[in-house]
CSV table of C-alpha atoms and ligand atoms in Angstrom, one decimal:
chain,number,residue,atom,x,y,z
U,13,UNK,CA,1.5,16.5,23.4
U,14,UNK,CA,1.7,14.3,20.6
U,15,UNK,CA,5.2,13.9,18.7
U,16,UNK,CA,4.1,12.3,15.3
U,17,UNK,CA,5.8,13.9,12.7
U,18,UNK,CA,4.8,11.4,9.7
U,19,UNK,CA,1.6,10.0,8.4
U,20,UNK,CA,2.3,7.1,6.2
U,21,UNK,CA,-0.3,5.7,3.8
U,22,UNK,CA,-0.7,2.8,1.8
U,23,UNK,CA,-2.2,3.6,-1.8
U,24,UNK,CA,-4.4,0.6,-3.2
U,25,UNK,CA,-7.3,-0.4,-1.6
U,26,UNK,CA,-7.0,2.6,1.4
U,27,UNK,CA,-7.4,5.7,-0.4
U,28,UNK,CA,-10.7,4.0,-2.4
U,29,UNK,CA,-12.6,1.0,-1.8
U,30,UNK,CA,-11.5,-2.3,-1.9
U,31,UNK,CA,-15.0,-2.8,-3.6
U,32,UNK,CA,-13.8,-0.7,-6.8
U,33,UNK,CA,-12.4,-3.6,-8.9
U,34,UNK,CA,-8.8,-1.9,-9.1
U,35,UNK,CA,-7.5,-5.5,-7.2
U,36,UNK,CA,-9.5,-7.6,-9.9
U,37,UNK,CA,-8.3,-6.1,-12.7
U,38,UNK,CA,-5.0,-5.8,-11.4
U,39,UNK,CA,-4.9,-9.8,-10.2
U,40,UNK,CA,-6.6,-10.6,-13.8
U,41,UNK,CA,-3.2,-8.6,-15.3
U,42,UNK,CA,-0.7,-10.9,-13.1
U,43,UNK,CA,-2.4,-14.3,-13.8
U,44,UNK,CA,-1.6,-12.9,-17.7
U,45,UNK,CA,2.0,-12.5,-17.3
U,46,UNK,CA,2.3,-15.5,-15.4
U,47,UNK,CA,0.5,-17.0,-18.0
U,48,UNK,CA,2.1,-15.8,-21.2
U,49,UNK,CA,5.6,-14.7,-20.3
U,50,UNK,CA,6.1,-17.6,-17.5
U,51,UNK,CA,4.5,-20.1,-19.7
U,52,UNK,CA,3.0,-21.5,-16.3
U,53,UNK,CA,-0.6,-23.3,-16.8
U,54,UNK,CA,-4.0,-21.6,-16.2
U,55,UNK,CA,-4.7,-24.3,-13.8
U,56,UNK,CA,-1.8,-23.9,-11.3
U,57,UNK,CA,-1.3,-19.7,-11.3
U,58,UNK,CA,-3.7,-19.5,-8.3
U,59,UNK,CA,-1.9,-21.5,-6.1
U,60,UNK,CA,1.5,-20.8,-6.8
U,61,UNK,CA,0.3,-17.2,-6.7
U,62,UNK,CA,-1.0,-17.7,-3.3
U,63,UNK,CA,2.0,-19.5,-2.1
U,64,UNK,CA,4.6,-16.6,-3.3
U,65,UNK,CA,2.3,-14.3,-1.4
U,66,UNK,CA,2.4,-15.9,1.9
U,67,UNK,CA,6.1,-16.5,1.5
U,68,UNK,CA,7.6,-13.4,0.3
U,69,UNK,CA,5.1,-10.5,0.6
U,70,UNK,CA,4.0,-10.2,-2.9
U,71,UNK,CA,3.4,-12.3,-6.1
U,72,UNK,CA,6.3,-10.4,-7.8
U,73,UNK,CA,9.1,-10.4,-5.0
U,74,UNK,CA,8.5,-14.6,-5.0
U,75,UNK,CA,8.9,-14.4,-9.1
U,76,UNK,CA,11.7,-12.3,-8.9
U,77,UNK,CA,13.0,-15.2,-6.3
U,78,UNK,CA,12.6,-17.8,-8.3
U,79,UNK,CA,11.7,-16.8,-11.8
U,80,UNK,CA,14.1,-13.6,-12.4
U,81,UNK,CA,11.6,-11.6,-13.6
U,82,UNK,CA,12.4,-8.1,-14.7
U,83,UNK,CA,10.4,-6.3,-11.7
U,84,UNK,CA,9.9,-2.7,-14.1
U,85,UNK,CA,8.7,-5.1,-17.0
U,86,UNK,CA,6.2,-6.6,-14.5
U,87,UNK,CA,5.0,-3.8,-12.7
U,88,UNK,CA,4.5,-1.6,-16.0
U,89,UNK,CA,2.6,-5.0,-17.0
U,90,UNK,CA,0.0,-5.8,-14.0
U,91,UNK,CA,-1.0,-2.1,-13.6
U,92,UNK,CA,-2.0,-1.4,-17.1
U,93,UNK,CA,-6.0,-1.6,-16.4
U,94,UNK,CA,-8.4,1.2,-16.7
U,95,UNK,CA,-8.0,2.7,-13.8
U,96,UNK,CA,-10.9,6.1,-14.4
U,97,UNK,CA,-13.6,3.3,-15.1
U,98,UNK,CA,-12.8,1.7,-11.6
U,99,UNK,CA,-12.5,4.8,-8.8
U,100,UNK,CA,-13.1,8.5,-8.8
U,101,UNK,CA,-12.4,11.5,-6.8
U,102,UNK,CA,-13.6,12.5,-3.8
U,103,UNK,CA,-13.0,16.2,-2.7
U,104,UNK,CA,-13.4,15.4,1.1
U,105,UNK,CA,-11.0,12.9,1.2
U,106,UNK,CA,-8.5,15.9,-0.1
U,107,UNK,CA,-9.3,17.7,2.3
U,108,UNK,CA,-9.4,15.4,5.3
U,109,UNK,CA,-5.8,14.0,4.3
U,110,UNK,CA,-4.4,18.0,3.8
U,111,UNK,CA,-5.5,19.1,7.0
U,112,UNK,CA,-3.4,17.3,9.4
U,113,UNK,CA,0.2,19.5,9.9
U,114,UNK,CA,2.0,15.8,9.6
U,115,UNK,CA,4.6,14.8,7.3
U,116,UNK,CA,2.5,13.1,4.2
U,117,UNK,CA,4.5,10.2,2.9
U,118,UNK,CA,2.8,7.2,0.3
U,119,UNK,CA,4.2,3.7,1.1
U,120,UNK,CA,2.8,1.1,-1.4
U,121,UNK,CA,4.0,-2.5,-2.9
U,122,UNK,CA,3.0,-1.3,-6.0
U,123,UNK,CA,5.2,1.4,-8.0
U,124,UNK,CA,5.3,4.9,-8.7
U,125,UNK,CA,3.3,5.2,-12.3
U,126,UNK,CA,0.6,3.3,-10.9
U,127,UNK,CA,0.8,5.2,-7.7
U,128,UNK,CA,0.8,8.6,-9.6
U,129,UNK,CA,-1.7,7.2,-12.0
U,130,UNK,CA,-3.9,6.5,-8.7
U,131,UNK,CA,-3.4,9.8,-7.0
U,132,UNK,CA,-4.0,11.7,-10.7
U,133,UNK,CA,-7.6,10.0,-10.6
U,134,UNK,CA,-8.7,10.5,-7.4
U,135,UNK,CA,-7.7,13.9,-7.4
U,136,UNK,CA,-5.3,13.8,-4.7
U,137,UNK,CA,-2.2,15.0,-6.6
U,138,UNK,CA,0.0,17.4,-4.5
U,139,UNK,CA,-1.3,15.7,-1.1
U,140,UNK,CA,1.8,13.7,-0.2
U,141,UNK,CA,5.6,14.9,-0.3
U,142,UNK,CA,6.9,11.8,-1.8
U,143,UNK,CA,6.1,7.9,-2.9
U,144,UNK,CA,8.0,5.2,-1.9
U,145,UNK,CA,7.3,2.0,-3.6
U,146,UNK,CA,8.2,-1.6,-4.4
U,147,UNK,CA,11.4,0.0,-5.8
U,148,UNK,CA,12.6,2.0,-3.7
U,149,UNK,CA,12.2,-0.6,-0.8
U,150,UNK,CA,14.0,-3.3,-3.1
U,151,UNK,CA,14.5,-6.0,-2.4
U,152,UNK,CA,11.9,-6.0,1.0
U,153,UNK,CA,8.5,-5.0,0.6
U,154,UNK,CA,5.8,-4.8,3.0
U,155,UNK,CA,5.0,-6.6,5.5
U,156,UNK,CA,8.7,-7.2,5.9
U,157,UNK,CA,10.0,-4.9,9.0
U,158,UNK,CA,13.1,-4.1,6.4
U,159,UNK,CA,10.7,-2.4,4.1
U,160,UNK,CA,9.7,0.0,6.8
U,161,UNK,CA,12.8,0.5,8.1
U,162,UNK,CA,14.3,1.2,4.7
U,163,UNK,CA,11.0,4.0,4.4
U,164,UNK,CA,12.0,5.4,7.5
U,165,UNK,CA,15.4,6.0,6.4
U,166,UNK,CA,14.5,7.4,3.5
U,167,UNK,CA,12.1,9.8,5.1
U,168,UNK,CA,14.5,10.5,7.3
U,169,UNK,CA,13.2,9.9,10.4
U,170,UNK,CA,15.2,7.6,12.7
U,171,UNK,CA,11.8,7.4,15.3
U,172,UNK,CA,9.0,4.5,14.1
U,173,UNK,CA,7.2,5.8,17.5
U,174,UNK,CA,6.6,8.8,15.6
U,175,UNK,CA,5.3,7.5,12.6
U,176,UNK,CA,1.6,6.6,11.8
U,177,UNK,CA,0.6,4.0,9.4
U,178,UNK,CA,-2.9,3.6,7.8
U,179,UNK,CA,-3.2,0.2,5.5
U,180,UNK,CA,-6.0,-2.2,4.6
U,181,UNK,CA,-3.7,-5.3,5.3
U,182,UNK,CA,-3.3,-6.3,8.9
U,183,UNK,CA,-0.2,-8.1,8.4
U,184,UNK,CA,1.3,-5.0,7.2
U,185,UNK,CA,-0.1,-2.8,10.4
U,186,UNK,CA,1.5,-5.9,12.6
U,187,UNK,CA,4.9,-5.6,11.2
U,188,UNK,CA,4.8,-1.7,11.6
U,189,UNK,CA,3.1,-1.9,15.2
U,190,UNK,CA,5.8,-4.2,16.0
U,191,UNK,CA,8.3,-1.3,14.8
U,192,UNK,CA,6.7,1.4,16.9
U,193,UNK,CA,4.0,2.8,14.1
U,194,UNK,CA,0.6,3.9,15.6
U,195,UNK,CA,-1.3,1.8,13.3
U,196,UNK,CA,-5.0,2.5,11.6
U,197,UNK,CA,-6.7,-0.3,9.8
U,198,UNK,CA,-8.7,1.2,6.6
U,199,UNK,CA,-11.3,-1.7,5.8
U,200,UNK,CA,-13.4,-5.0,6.4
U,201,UNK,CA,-9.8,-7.0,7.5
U,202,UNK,CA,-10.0,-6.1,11.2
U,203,UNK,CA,-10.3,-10.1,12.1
U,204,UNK,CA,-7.3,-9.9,14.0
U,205,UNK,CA,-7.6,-6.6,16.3
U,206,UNK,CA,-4.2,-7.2,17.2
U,207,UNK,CA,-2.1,-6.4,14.4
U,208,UNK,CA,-3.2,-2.4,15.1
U,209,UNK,CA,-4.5,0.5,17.3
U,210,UNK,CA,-7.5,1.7,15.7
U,211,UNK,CA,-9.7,1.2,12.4
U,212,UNK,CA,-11.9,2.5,10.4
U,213,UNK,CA,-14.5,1.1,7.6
U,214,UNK,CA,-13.2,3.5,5.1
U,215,UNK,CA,-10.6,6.1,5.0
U,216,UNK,CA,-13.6,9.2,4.7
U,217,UNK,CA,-13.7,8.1,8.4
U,218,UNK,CA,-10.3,8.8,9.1
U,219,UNK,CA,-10.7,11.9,11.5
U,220,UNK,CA,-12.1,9.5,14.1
U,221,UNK,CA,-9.1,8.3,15.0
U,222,UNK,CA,-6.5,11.5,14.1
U,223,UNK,CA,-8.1,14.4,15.3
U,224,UNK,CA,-8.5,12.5,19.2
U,225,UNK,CA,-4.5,11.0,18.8
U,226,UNK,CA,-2.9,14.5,17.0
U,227,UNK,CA,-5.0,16.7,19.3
U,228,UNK,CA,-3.6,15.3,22.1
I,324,LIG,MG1,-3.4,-1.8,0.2
């Protein structure tokens, strides 16, 4: 009998496409503030943005490393796009996510107005007990194991082995696998099929994988 007791989901780019634009708009918002409150060139955002990325998690971690951004200032700043013109609801998916008896828990890099801002547009309001973001995870985020660890001990579940995670980044899913998550790909990223158990192309497939591993 299985013993999962939480289903853990990323936000951006898992519960909608990674086709919507949401990333685009977003990335065109952070090559701004690096831009006009960094005073860094045009020319060399991309590849310093790249480089933060790969060494600390996220653009905004490496900046608060070496820049001492304000993180709030930031995050209010890169998720002001218009978020209804880029992804809409899907009644399904609601349904799909409310059905399973599991513990329903966001865990996203980005913070909680955009993730509320999110879940308010695709309809999914009222689907998940709690958010925990960027924030909350301070000063980790994923794919650092300390991020999940820190989620875990705010969900209050000491047990990773009874904890699923569905993300569309496999580095993410390898950190959490390595911690004990079942792990569920949502996406086109599957090029390593080791960094997680199962995946799906998008998350309207999701019953694929649950309803076999929660019926067992
Ligand atoms: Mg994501």
């Amino acid at each position: 009998v299985n013993d999962y007791s939480i289903i853990f989901y990323d936000l951006d780019e898992t519960l909608y496409p990674a086709s919507s634009g949401v990333w685009e708009a977003i990335a065109v918002r952070i090559n701004a503030y690096m831009r006009d409150r960094l005073a860094l060139s045009e020319a060399e955002i991309p590849e310093i943005r790249h480089g933060l990325y790969l060494e600390y998690g996220t653009t905004m971690r490496g900046l608060e490393a070496l820049y001492g951004i304000d993180s709030q200032d930031y995050l209010q700043y890169v998720h002001d796009i218009p978020l209804h013109e880029l992804i809409t609801p899907d009644q399904r998916l609601r349904q799909l996510i409310a059905s399973y008896p599991q513990r329903r828990i966001i865990l996203t890099n980005a913070d909680v107005p955009h993730a509320q801002r999110v879940l308010r547009v695709l309809d999914l309001e009222g689907c998940f007990e709690q958010i925990i973001d960027v924030v909350a995870v301070s000063p980790y985020c994923k794919p650092q194991p300390e991020a999940f660890l820190r989620a875990l001990e705010i969900a209050g579940e000491p047990d990773p082995s009874r904890c699923i995670l569905i993300d569309d980044k496999p580095k993410n899913l390898a950190s959490a696998r390595q911690l004990g998550f079942y792990t569920i790909l949502v996406g086109q990223n599957g090029d390593n099929p080791d960094s997680y158990h199962r995946s799906v192309q998008t998350i309207s497939e999701l019953a694929s994988v649950l309803d076999p591993l929660l019926a067992r």
